[in-house]
Short mmCIF file of C-alpha atoms in Angstrom, two decimals:
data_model
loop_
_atom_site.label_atom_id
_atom_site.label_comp_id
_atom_site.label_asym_id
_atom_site.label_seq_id
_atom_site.Cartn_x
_atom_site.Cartn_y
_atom_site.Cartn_z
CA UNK T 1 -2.17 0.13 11.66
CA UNK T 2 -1.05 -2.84 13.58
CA UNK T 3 2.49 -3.19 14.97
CA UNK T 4 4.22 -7.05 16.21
CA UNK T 5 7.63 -8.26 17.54
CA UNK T 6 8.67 -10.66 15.11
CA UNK T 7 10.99 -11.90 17.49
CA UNK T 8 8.21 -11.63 20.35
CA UNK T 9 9.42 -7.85 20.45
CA UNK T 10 12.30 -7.79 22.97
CA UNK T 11 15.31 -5.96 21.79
CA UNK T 12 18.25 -3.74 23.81
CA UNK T 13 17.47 -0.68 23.55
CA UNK T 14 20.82 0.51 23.34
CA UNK T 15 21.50 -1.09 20.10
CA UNK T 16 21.06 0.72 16.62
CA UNK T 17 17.95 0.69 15.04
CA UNK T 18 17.71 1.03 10.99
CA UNK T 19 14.41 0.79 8.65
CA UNK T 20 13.06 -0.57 5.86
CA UNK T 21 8.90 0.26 4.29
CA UNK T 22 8.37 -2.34 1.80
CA UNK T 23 5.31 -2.70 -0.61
CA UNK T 24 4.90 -6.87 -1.67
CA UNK T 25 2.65 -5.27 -4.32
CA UNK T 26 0.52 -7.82 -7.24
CA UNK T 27 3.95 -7.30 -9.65
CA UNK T 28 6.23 -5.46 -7.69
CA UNK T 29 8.23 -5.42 -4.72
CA UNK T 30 9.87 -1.97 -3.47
CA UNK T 31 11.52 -1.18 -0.46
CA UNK T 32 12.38 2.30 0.92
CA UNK T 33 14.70 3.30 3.54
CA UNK T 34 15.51 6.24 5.61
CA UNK T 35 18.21 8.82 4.21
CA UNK T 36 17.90 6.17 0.39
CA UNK T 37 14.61 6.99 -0.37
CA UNK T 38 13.17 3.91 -2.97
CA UNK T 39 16.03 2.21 -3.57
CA UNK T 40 14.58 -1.64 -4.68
CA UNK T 41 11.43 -1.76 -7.28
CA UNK T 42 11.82 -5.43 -8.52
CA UNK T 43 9.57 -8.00 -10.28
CA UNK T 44 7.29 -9.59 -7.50
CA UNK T 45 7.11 -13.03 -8.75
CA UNK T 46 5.80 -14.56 -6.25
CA UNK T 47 2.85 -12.83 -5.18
CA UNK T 48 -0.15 -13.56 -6.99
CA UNK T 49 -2.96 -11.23 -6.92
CA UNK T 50 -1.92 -9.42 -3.50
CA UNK T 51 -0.98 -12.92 -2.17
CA UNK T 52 2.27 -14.14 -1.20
CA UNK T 53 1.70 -17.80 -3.28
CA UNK T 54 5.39 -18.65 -2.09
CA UNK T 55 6.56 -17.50 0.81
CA UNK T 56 10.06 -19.11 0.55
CA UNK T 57 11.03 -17.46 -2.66
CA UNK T 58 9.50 -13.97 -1.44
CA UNK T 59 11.84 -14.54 1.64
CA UNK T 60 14.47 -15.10 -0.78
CA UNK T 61 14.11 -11.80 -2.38
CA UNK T 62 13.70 -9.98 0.28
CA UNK T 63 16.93 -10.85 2.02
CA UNK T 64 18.16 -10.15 -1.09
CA UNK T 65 16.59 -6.28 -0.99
CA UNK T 66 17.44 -6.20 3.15
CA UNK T 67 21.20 -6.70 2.57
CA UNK T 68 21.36 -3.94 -0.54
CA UNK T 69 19.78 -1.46 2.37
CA UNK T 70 21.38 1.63 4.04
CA UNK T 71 22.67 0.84 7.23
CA UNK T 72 24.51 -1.66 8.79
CA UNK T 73 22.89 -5.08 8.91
CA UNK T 74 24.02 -6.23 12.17
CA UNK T 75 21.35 -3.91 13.03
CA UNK T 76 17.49 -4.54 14.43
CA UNK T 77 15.54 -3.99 11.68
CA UNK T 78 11.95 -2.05 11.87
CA UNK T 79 10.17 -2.67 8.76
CA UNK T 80 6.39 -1.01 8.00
CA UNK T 81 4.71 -3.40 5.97
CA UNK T 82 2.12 -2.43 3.54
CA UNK T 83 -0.57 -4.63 2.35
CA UNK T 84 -4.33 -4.76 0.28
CA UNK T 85 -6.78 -3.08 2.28
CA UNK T 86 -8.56 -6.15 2.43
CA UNK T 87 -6.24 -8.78 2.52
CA UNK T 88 -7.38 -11.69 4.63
CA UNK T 89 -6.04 -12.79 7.77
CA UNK T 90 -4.01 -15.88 6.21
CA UNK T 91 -2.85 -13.43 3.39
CA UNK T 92 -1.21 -11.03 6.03
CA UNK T 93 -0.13 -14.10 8.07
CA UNK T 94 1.81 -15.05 4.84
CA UNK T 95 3.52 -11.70 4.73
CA UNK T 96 4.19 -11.56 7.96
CA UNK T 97 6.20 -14.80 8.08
CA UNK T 98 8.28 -13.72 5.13
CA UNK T 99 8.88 -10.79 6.53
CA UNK T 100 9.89 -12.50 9.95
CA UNK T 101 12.17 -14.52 8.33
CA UNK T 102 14.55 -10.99 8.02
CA UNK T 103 15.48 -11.45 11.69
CA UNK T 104 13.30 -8.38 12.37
CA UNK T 105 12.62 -6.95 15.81
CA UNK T 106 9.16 -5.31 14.95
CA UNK T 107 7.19 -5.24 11.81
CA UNK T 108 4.79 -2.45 11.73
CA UNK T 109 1.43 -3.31 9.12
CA UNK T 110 -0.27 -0.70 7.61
CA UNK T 111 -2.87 -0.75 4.62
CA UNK T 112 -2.04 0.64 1.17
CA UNK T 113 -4.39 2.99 1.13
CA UNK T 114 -3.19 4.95 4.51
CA UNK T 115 0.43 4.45 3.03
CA UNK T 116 -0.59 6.31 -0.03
CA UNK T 117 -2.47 8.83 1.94
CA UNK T 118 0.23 9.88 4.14
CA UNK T 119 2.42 10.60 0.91
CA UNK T 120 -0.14 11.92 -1.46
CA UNK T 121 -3.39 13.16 0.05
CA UNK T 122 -4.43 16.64 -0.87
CA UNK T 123 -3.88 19.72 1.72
CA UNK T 124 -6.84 20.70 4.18
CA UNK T 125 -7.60 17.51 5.27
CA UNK T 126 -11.39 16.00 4.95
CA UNK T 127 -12.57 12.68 3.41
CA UNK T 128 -10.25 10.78 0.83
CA UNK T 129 -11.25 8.26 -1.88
CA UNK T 130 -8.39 6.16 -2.59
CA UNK T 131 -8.31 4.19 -6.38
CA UNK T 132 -5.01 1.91 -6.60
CA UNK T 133 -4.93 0.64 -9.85
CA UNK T 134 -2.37 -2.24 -9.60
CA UNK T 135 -1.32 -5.20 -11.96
CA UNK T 136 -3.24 -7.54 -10.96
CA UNK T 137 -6.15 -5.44 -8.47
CA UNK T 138 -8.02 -2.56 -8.68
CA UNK T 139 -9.02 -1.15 -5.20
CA UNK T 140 -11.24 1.41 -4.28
CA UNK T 141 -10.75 2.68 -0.26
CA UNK T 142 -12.86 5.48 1.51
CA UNK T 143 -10.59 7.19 4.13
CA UNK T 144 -11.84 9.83 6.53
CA UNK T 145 -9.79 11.51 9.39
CA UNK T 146 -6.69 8.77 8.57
CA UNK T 147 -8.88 5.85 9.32
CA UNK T 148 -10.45 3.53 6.51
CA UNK T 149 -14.19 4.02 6.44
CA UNK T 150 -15.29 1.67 3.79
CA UNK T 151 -13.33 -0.47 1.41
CA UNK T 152 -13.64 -2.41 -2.31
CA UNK T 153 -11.74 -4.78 -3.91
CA UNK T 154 -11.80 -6.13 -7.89
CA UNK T 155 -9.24 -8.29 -8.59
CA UNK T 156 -8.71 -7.83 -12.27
CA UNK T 157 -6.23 -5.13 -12.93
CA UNK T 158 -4.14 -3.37 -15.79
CA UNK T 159 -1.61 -6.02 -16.62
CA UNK T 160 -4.63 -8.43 -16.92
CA UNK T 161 -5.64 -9.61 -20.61
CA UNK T 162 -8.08 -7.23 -22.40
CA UNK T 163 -11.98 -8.39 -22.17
CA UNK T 164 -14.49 -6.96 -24.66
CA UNK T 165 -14.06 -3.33 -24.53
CA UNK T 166 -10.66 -2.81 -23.66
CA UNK T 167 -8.62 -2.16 -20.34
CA UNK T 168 -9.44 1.13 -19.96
CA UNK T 169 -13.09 0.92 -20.05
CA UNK T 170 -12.95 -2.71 -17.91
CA UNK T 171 -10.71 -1.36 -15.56
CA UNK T 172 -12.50 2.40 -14.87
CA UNK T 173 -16.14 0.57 -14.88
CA UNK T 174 -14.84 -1.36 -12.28
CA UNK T 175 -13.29 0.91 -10.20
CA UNK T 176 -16.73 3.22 -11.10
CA UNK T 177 -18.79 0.56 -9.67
CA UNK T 178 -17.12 0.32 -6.73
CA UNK T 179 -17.28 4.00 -6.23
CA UNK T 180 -21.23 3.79 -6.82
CA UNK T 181 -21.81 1.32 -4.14
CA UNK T 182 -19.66 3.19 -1.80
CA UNK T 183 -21.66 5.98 -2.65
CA UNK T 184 -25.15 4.39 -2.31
CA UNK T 185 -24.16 2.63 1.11
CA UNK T 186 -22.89 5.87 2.81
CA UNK T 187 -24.92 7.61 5.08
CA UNK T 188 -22.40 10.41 5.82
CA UNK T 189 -21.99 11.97 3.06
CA UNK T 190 -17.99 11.34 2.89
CA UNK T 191 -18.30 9.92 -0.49
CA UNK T 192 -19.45 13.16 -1.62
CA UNK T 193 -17.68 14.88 -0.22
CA UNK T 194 -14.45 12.99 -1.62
CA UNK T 195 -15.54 13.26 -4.64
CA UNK T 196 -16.16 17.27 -4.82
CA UNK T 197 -12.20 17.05 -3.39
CA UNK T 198 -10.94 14.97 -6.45
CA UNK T 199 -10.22 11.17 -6.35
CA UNK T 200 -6.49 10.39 -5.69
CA UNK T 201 -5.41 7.79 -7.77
CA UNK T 202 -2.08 5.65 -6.95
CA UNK T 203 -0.45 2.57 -8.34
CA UNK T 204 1.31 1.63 -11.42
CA UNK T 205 -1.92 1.74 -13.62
CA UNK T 206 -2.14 5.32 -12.93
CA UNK T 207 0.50 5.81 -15.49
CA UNK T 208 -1.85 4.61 -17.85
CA UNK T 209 -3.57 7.93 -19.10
CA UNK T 210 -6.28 5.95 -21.12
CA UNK T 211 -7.37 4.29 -17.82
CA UNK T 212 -6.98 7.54 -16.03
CA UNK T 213 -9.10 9.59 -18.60
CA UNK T 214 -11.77 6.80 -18.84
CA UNK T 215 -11.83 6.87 -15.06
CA UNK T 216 -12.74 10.62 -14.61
CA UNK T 217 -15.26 9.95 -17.76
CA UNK T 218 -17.19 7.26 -15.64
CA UNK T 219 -16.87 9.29 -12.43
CA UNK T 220 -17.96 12.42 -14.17
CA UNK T 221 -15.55 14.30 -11.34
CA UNK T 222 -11.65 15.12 -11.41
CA UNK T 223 -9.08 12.49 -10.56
CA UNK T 224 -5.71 13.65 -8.93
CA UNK T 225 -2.57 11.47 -9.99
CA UNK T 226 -0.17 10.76 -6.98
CA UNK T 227 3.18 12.31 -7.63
CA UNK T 228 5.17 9.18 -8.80
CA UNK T 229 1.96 7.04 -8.40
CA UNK T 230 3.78 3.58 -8.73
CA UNK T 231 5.84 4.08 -5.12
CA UNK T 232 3.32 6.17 -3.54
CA UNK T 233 2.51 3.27 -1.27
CA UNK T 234 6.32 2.99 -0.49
CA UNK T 235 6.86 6.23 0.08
CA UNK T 236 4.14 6.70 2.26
CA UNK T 237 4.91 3.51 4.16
CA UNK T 238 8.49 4.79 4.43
CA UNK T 239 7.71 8.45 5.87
CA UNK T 240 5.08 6.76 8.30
CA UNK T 241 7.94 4.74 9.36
CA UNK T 242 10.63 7.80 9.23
CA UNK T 243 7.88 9.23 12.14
CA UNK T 244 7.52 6.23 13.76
CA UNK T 245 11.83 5.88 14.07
CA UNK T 246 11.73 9.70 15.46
CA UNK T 247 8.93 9.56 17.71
CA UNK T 248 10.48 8.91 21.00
CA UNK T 249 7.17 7.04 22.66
CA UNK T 250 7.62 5.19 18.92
CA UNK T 251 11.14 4.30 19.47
CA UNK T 252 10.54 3.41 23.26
CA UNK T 253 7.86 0.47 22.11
CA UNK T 254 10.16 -0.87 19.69
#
């Protein structure tokens, strides 16, 4: 998780603080926000693919979504960002900016797959495979003791047109494949033992239960759906940042 002052992070202390998680996801945008819970899920049209393609419309919307937030806006603004687990350098850099462009004070960046984690993961702790099925990506993201161990990316996802076969069975190969290779690579043994635990599966494509079913099929192992699995990456982001807010060390580095 990285953490930057958009405004080279000085602030008074003494002034109010409010937050806002937001997900730039391949079709949606949503924003959460303490005490509101979700309270923006809104066609992300322009982000392609993960990518913010134009950052001054995306700005656009999310002023938009930051004045429609709790709190007052005369405010500094924290907002945890989510993106792709393996979103390029420029691709965050594009984020960042339109997220700079809110006049925030810090803008904490955290991947999707921690985000969903930190809502959804299973009790008892132990190794975590993460399958987002977005729009427009399908991403596969070992995570072991909160960090991310080993990650895949496809981007084809279940709002993409149907190739021979179908979605579901393009879609859960994929994902499948990525699993395998994970699986072949790892020298731990965390991929097994994520899968004995049950794959967690997030995103809006988890809603689709032919994907889903396919999925377990190709795995041959249980999948677990993410309470709500279209803001699970919000909702994650948000109670990360809800700690983050009440943490006094937290609030002191603001």
């Amino acid at each position: 998780m990285g953490s930057y002052g958009a405004d080279g992070g000085h602030r008074d202390p003494r002034r109010a603080v409010r937050g806002i998680a937001l997900d730039i996801g391949s079709s949606r945008t949503r924003a959460w926000a303490p005490g509101a819970g979700v309270f923006a899920d809104v066609p992300s049209a322009a982000v392609r693919r993960g990518r913010v393609a134009d950052p001054s419309s995306q700005l656009l919307l999310l002023k938009r979504l930051a004045a429609s937030a709790p709190g007052d806006a005369g405010h500094d603004t924290v907002v945890m960002l989510t993106h792709p687990v393996l979103a390029a350098p420029e691709e965050r850099e594009a984020a960042r900016r339109a997220v700079a462009g809110l006049g925030a004070v810090r803008v904490i960046a955290v991947d999707s797959a921690r985000a969903a984690a930190a809502y959804a993961a299973p009790p008892g702790g132990g190794p975590l495979l993460v399958v987002d099925l977005g729009a427009r990506l399908t991403e596969v993201t070992l995570v072991v003791d909160g960090q991310v161990q080993d990650a895949r990316l496809a981007e084809l996802g279940v709002d993409d047109p149907a190739p021979h076969g179908g979605v579901p069975e393009a879609v859960a190969g994929t994902a499948a494949d990525m699993v395998s290779d994970m699986w072949r690579e790892d020298g731990t043994g965390a991929v097994r033992g994520a899968l004995r635990r049950g794959v967690l599966v997030t995103g809006g494509g988890a809603l689709r239960l032919d994907v889903t079913a396919r999925l377990a099929q190709v795995l041959r192992g249980r999948v677990r759906l993410a309470n709500d699995p279209a803001t699970s990456v919000v909702r994650g982001a948000g109670l990360m940042l809800a700690s983050a807010l009440r943490h006094p060390g937290a609030r002191r580095a603001l």
